[in-house]
Short mmCIF file of C-alpha atoms in Angstrom, two decimals:
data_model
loop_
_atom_site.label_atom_id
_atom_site.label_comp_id
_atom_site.label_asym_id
_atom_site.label_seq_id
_atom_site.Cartn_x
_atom_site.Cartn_y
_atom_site.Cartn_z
CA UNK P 1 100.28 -6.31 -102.39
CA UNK P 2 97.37 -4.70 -102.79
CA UNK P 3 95.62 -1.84 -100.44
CA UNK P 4 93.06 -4.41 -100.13
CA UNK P 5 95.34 -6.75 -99.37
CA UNK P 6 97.22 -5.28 -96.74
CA UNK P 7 93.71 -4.76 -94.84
CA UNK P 8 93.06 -8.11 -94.40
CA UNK P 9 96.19 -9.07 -93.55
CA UNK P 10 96.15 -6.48 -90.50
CA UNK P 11 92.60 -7.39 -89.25
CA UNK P 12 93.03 -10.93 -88.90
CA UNK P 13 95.82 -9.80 -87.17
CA UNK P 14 94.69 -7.40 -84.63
CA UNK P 15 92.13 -10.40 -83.95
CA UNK P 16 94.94 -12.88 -83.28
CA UNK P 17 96.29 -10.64 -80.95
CA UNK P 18 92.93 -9.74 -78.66
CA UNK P 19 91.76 -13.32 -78.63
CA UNK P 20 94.15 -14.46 -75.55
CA UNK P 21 92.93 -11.59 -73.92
CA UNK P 22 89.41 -13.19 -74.37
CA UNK P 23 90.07 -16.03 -73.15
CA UNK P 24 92.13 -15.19 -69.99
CA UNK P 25 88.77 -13.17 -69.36
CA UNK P 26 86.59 -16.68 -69.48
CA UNK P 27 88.73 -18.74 -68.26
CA UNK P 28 88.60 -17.07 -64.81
CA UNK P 29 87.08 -19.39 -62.51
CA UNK P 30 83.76 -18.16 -60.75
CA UNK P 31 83.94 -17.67 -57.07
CA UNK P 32 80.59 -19.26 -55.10
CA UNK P 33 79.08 -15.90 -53.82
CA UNK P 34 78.16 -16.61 -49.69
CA UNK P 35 75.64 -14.47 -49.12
CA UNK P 36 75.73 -12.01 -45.82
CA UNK P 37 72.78 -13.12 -43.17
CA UNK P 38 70.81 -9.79 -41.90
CA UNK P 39 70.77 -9.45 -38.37
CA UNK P 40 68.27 -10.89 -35.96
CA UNK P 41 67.31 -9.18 -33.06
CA UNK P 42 65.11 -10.98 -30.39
CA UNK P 43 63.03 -9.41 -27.92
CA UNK P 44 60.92 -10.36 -25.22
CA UNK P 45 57.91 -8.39 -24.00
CA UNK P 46 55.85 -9.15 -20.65
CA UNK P 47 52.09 -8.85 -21.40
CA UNK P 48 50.13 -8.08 -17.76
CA UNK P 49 46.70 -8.60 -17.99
CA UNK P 50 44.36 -6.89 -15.59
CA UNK P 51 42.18 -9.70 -13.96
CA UNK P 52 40.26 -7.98 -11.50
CA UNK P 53 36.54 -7.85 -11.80
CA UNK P 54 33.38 -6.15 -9.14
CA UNK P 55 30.36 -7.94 -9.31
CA UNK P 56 27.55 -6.46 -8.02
CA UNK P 57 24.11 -8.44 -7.79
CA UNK P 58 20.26 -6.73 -6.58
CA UNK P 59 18.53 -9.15 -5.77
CA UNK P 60 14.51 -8.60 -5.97
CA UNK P 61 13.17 -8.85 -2.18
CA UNK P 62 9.43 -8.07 -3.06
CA UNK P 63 6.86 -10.90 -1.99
CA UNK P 64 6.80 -14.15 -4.62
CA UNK P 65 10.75 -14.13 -4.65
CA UNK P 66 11.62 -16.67 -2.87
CA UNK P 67 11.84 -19.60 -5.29
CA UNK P 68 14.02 -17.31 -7.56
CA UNK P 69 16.45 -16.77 -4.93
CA UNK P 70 16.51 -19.99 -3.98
CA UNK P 71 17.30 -21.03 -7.54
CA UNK P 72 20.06 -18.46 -7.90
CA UNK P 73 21.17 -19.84 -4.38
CA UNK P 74 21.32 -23.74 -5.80
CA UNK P 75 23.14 -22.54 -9.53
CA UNK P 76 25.89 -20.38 -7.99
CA UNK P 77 28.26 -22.40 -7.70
CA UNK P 78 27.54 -22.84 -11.45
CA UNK P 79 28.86 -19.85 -11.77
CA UNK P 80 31.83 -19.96 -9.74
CA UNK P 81 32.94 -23.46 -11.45
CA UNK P 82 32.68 -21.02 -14.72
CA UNK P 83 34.50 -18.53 -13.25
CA UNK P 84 37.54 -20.62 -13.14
CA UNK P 85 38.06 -21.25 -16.21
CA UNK P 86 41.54 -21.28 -17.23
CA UNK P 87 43.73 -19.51 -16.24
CA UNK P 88 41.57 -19.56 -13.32
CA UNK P 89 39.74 -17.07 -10.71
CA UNK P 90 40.00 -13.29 -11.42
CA UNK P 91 40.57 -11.14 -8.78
CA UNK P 92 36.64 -10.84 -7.25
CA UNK P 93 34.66 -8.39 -5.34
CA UNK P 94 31.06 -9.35 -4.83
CA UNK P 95 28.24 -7.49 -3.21
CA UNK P 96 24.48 -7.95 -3.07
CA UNK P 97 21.93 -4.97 -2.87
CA UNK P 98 17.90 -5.47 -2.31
CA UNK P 99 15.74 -3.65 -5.17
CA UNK P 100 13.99 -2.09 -1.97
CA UNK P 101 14.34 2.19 -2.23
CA UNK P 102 11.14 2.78 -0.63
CA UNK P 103 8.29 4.55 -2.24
CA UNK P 104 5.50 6.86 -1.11
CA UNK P 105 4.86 8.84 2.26
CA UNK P 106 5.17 4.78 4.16
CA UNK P 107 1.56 3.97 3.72
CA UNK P 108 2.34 1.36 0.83
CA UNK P 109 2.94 -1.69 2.57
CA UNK P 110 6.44 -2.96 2.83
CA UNK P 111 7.71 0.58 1.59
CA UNK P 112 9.04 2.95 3.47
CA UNK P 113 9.47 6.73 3.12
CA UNK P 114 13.24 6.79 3.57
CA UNK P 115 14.49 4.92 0.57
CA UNK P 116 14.17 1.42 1.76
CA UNK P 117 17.58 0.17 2.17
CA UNK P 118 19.36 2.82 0.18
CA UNK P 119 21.46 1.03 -2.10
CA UNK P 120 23.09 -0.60 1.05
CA UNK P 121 25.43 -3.76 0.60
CA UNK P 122 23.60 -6.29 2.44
CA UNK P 123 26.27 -8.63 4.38
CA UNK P 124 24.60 -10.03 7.30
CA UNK P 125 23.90 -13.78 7.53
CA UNK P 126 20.05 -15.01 6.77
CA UNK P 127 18.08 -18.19 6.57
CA UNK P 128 19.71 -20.65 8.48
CA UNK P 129 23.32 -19.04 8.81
CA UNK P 130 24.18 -17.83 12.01
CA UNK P 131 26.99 -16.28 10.13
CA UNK P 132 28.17 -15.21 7.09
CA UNK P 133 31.73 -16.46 7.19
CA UNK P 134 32.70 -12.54 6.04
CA UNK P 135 35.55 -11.40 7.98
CA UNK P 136 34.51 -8.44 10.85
CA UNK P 137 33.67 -5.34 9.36
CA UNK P 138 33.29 -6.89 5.76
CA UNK P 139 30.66 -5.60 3.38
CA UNK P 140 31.19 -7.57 0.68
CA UNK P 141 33.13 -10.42 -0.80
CA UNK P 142 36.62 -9.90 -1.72
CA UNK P 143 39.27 -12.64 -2.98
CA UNK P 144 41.88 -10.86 -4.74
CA UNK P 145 45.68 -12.04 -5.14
CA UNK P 146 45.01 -15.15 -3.42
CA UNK P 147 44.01 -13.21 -0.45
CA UNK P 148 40.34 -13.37 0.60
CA UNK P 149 38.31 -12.08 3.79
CA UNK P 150 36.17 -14.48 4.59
CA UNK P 151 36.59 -18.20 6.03
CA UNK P 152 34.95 -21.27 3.91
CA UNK P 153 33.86 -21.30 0.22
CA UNK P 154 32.96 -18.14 -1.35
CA UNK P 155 29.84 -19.61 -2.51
CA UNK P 156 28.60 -20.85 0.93
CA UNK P 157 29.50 -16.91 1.91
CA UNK P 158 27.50 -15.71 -0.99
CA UNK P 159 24.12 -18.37 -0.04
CA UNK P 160 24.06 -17.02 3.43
CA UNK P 161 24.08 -12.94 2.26
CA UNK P 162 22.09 -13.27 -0.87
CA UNK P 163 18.56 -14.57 0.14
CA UNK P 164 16.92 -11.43 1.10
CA UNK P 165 13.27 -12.75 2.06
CA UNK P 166 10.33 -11.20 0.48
CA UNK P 167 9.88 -8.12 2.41
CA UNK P 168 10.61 -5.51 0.14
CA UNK P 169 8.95 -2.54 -1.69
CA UNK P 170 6.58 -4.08 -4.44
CA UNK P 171 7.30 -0.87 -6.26
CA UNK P 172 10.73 -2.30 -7.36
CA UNK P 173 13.57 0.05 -7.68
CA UNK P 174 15.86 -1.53 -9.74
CA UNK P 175 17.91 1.40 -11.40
CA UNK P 176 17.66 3.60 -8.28
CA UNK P 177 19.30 1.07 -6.33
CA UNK P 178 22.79 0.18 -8.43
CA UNK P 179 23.06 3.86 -8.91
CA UNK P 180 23.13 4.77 -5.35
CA UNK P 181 25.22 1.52 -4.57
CA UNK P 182 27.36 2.60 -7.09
CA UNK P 183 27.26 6.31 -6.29
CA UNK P 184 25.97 7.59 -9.77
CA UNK P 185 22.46 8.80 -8.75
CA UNK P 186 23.41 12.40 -8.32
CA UNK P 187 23.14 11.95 -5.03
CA UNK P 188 26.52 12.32 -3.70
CA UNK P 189 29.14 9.63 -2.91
CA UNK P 190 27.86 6.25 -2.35
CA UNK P 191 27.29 4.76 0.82
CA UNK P 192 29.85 4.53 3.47
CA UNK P 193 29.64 0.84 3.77
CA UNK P 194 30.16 0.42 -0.17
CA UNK P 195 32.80 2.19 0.28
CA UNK P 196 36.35 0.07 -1.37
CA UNK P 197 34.12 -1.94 -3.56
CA UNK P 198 35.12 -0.38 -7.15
CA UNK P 199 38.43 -0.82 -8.29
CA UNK P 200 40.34 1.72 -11.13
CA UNK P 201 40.67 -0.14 -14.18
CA UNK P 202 38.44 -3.48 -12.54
CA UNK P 203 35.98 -4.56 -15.21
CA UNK P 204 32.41 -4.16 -13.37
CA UNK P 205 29.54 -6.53 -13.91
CA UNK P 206 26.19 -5.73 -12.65
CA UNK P 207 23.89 -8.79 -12.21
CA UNK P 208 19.87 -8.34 -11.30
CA UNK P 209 18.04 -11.00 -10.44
CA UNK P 210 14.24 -9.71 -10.53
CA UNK P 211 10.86 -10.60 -11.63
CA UNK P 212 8.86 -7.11 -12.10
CA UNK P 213 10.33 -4.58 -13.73
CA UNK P 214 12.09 -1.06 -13.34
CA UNK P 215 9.81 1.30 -10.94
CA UNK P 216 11.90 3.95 -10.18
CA UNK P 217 10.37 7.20 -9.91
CA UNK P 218 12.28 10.60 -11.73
CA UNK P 219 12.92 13.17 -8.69
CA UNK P 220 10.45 15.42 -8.43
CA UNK P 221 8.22 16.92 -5.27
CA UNK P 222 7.34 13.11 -3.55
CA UNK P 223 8.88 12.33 -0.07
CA UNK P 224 11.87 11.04 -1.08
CA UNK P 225 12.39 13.45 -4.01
CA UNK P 226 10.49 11.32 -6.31
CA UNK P 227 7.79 12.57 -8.52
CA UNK P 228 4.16 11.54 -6.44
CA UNK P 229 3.61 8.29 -8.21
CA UNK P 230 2.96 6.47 -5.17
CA UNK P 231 0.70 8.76 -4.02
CA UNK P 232 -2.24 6.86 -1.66
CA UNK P 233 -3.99 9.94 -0.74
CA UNK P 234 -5.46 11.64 -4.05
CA UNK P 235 -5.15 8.68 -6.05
CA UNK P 236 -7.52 5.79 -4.67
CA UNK P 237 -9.74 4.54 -7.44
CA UNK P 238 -9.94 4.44 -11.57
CA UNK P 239 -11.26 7.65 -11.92
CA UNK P 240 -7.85 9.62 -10.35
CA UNK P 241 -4.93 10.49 -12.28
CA UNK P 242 -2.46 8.14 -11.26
CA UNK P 243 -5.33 5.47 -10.87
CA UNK P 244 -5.73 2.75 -8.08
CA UNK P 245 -2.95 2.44 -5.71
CA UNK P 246 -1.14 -1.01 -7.81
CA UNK P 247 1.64 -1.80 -9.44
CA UNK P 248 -0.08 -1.28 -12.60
CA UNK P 249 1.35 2.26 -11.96
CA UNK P 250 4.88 1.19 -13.25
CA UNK P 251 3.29 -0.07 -16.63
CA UNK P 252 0.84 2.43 -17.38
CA UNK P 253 3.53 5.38 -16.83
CA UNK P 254 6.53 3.28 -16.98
CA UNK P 255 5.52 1.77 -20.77
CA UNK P 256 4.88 2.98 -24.01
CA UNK P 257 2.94 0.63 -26.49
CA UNK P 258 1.24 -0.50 -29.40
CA UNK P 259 -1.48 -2.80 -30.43
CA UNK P 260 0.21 -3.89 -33.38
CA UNK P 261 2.92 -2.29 -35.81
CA UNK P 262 0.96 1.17 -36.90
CA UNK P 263 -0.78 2.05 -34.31
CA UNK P 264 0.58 5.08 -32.50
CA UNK P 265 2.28 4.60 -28.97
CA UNK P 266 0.00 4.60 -25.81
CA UNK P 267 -0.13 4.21 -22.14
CA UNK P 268 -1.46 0.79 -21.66
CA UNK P 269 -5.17 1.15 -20.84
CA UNK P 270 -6.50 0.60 -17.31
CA UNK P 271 -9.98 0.89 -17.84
CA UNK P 272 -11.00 -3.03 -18.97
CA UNK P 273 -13.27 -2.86 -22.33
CA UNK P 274 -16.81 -2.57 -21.19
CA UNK P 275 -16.02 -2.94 -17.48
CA UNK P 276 -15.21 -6.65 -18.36
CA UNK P 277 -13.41 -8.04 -15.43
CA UNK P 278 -12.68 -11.21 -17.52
CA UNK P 279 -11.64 -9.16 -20.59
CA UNK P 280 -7.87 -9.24 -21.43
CA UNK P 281 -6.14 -7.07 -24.32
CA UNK P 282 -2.51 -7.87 -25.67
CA UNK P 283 0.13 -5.42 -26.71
CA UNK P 284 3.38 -5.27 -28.68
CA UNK P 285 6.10 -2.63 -29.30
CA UNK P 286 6.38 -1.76 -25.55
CA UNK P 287 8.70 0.44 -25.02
CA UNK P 288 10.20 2.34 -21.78
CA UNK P 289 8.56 5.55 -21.52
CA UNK P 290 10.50 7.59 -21.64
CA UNK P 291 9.61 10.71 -22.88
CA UNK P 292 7.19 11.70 -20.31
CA UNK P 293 10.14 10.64 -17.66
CA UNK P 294 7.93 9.45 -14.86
CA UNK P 295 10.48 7.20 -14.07
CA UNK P 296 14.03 7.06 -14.61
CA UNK P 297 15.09 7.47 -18.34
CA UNK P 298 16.62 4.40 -19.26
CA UNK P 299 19.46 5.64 -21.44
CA UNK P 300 20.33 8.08 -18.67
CA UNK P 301 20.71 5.43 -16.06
CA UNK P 302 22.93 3.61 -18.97
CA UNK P 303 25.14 6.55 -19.02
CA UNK P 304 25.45 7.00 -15.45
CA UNK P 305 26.73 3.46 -15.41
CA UNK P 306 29.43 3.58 -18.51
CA UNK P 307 30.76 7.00 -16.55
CA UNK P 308 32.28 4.65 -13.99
CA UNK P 309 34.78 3.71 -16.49
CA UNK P 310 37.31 5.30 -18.92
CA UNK P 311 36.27 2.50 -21.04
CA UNK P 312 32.27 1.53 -21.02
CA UNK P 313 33.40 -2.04 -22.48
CA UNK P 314 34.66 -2.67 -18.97
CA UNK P 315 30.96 -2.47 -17.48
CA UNK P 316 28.44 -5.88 -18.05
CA UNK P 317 24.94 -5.85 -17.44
CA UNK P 318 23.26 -8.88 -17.43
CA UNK P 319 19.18 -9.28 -16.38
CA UNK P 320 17.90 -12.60 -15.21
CA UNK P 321 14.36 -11.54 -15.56
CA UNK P 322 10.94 -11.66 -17.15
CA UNK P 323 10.87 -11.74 -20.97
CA UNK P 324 9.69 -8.33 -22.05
CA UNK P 325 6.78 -9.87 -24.10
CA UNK P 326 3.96 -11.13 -24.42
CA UNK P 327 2.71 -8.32 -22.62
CA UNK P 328 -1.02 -8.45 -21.91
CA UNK P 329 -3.34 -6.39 -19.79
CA UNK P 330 -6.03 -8.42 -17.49
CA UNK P 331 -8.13 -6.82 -14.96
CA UNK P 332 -9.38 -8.22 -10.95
CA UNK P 333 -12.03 -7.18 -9.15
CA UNK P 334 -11.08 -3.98 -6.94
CA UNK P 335 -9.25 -4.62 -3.54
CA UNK P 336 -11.78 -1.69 -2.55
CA UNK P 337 -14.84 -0.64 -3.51
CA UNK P 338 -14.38 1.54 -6.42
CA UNK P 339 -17.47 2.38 -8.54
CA UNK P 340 -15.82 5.88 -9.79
CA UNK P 341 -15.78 4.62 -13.57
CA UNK P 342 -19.14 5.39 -14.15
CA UNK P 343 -19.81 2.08 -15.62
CA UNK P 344 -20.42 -0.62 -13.23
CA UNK P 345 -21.21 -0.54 -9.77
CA UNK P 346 -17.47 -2.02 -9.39
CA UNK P 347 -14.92 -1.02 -11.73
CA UNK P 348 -12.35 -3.85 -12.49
CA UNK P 349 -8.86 -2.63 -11.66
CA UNK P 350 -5.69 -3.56 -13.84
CA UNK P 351 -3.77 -5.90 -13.53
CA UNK P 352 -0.29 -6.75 -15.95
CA UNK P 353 -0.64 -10.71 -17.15
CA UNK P 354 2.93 -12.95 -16.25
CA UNK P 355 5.38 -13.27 -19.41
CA UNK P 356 6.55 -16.33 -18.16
CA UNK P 357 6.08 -19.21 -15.65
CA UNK P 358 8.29 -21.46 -14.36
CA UNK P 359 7.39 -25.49 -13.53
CA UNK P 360 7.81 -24.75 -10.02
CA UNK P 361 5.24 -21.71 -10.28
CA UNK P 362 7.69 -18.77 -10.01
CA UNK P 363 6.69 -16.39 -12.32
CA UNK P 364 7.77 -12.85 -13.84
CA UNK P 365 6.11 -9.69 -15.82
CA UNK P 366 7.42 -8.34 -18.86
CA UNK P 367 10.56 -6.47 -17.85
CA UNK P 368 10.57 -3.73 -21.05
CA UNK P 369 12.96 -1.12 -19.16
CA UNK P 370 15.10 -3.51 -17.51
CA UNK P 371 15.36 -5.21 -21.19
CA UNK P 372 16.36 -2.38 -22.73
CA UNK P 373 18.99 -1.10 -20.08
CA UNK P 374 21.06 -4.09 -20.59
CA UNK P 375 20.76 -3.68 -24.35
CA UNK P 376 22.74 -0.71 -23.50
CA UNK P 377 25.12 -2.13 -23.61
CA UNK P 378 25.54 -4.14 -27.01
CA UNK P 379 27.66 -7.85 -26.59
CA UNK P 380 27.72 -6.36 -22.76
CA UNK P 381 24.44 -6.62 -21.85
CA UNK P 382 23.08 -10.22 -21.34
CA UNK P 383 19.57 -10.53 -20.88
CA UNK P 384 17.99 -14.28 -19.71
CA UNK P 385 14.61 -15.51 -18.07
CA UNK P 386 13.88 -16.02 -15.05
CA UNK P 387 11.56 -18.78 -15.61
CA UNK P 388 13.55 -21.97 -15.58
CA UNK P 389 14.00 -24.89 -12.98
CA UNK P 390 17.84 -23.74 -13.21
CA UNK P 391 19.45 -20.96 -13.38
CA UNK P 392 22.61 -22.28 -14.17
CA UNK P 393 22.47 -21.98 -17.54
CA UNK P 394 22.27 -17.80 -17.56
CA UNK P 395 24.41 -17.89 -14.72
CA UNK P 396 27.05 -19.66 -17.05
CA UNK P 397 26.16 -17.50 -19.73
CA UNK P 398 26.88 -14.68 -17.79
CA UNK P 399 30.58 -16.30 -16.13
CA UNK P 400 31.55 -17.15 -19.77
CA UNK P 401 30.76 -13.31 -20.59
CA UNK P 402 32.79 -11.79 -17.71
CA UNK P 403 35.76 -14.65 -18.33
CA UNK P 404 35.86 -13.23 -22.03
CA UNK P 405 36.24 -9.89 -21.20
CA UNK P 406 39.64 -11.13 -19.10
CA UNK P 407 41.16 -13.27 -21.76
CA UNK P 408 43.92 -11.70 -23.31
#
């Protein structure tokens, strides 16, 4: 036998002999693999939600008022239905202030020279309640944890405190008043019988109800601290520096604005275009003024109001009010004889035209501060007219608002 032979003869071989091995190896039967679950762990957390809530309303006492606050009267419970929407009534303080803070050395009528009523919850019973239904010594509402201090509906409580006639200051002092309710005016704590009203960690909404806008007054030398914008003494007639002793004061210092989108920024003009007492001039871009700072800056008041929370998404501001435009300038015929202009032998004084008017003749003027506080306050700040038959839609508007801001 060949070498070559003998190779073959050995390879075939060594193949016969690995081949059972082979096929031991596949004929192994596979095993189903089970595979090994991970383990679940389950936990349960407990989520607490913080449903309390201080609402604060001013209510505007200056004269023509009264059909407003009867119309906020009729719609609250509009709001309180609202209120309860599921999962149902927060946790509630409510108080009412008056826009009344006073202005001037007392000879403005209705205005007194010791800041009015000083930011004062108002509690006692008016109209035709002989009481209030607020438990003794109670300043404001307060239903919280199912436990509530004050006998019948909150509603009928809140319809016998809220009406607060028209006997006001007609220089309305909107931001001077929630400050010093709220004691944020830089004017120490606030008063003893708000006192208990703010929570820690209770969402706040503030709610005015108004139909002139923002007059307070920066400090300054005046009686109550103010700067002398109320000033009946020096200032009596066209020709003085603060002019006639109106409310026109609050627009031609309070407002900056613009005949149309290039002009600069002006005071709106008392002196009517060629004495005309039946002349009228229109204005856009109105602004708060304030640079000058005759009155309260708005921003500042903003601030003062966020710093009564860690978090300034827990504050709401929400202004039932006039719409801040059109705003137009009209002048009367002086409520004294005023011939200091130079032009006619009586000089027409100023007077600020109505934005709005509702069916049942309420009316408001162009509230440009009070506008842009509540814009403050971005999704916060909630701003509605006052010129309706019913306020129950911007009272719902405002519930809905307030029952977001508690929903988990």
């Amino acid at each position: 036998m060949t070498g070559r032979s003998m190779f073959r003869v050995l390879r075939w071989a060594g193949l016969a002999a690995v081949a059972p091995v082979l096929w031991a190896c596949n004929a192994r039967t596979l095993e189903k693999v089970t595979p090994k679950p991970e383990p679940v762990y389950g936990k349960t957390f407990q989520q607490t939600i913080n449903r309390n809530v201080d609402m604060l309303f001013l209510v505007d006492d200056s004269s023509s008022m009264r059909l407003s606050q009867d119309n906020l009267n009729r719609n609250f419970p509009t709001f309180m239905t609202r209120l309860m929407d599921p999962p149902g009534l927060p946790n509630i303080h409510v108080a009412v202030i008056s826009s009344d803070m006073g202005a001037g050395d007392g000879s403005v009528a209705s205005c007194n020279s010791t800041n009015g009523k000083n930011g004062i919850f108002q509690y006692v019973p008016r109209g035709t309640c002989t009481a209030s239904g607020l438990n003794a010594g109670a300043t404001f509402i307060s239903d919280s944890g199912g436990v509530k201090n004050y006998t019948g509906t909150l509603e009928s409580v809140f319809g016998c405190i809220a009406p607060l006639g028209e006997m006001g200051c007609g220089f309305e002092h909107q931001f001077a008043a929630i400050t010093r309710a709220l004691g944020v005016d830089g004017r120490g704590a606030a008063p003893a019988e708000n006192q208990g009203f703010l929570r820690p960690g209770a969402d706040l909404a503030i709610v005015l109800v108004t139909n002139e806008d923002d007059c307070s007054a920066s400090l300054g030398d005046g009686p109550n601290g103010e700067i002398p914008l109320y000033d009946t003494t020096a200032n009596t007639n066209m020709a003085s520096q603060l002019g006639p002793p109106a409310n026109f004061r609050c627009n031609e210092f309070g407002h900056l604005c613009r005949i149309d989108d290039i002009s600069p920024a002006v005071h709106p003009g008392r002196f009517a275009p060629d004495a005309n007492v039946s002349a009228m001039v229109s204005y856009a871009f109105c602004t708060s003024n304030d640079t000058e700072q005759y009155l309260l800056p708005v921003v500042a008041t903003a601030n003062r109001l966020k710093s009564l929370k860690t978090d300034p998404n827990k504050v709401i501001v929400a202004a039932i009010t006039g719409p801040a435009a059109p705003y137009t300038v009209t002048w009367k015929a002086p409520s004294t004889n005023d011939n200091s202009c130079g032009v006619a032998d009586s000089c027409p004084w100023p007077v600020i035209a109505h934005s709005c008017t509702a069916a049942d003749t309420s009316f408001a003027d162009p509230a440009v501060r009070i506008t842009q506080l509540a814009n403050q306050f971005g999704s916060n700040g909630i701003v509605a007219s006052i010129c309706t038959n019913s306020l129950a839609a911007p009272l719902q508007t405002i519930a809905q608002a307030i029952v977001a801001r508690l929903t988990p």
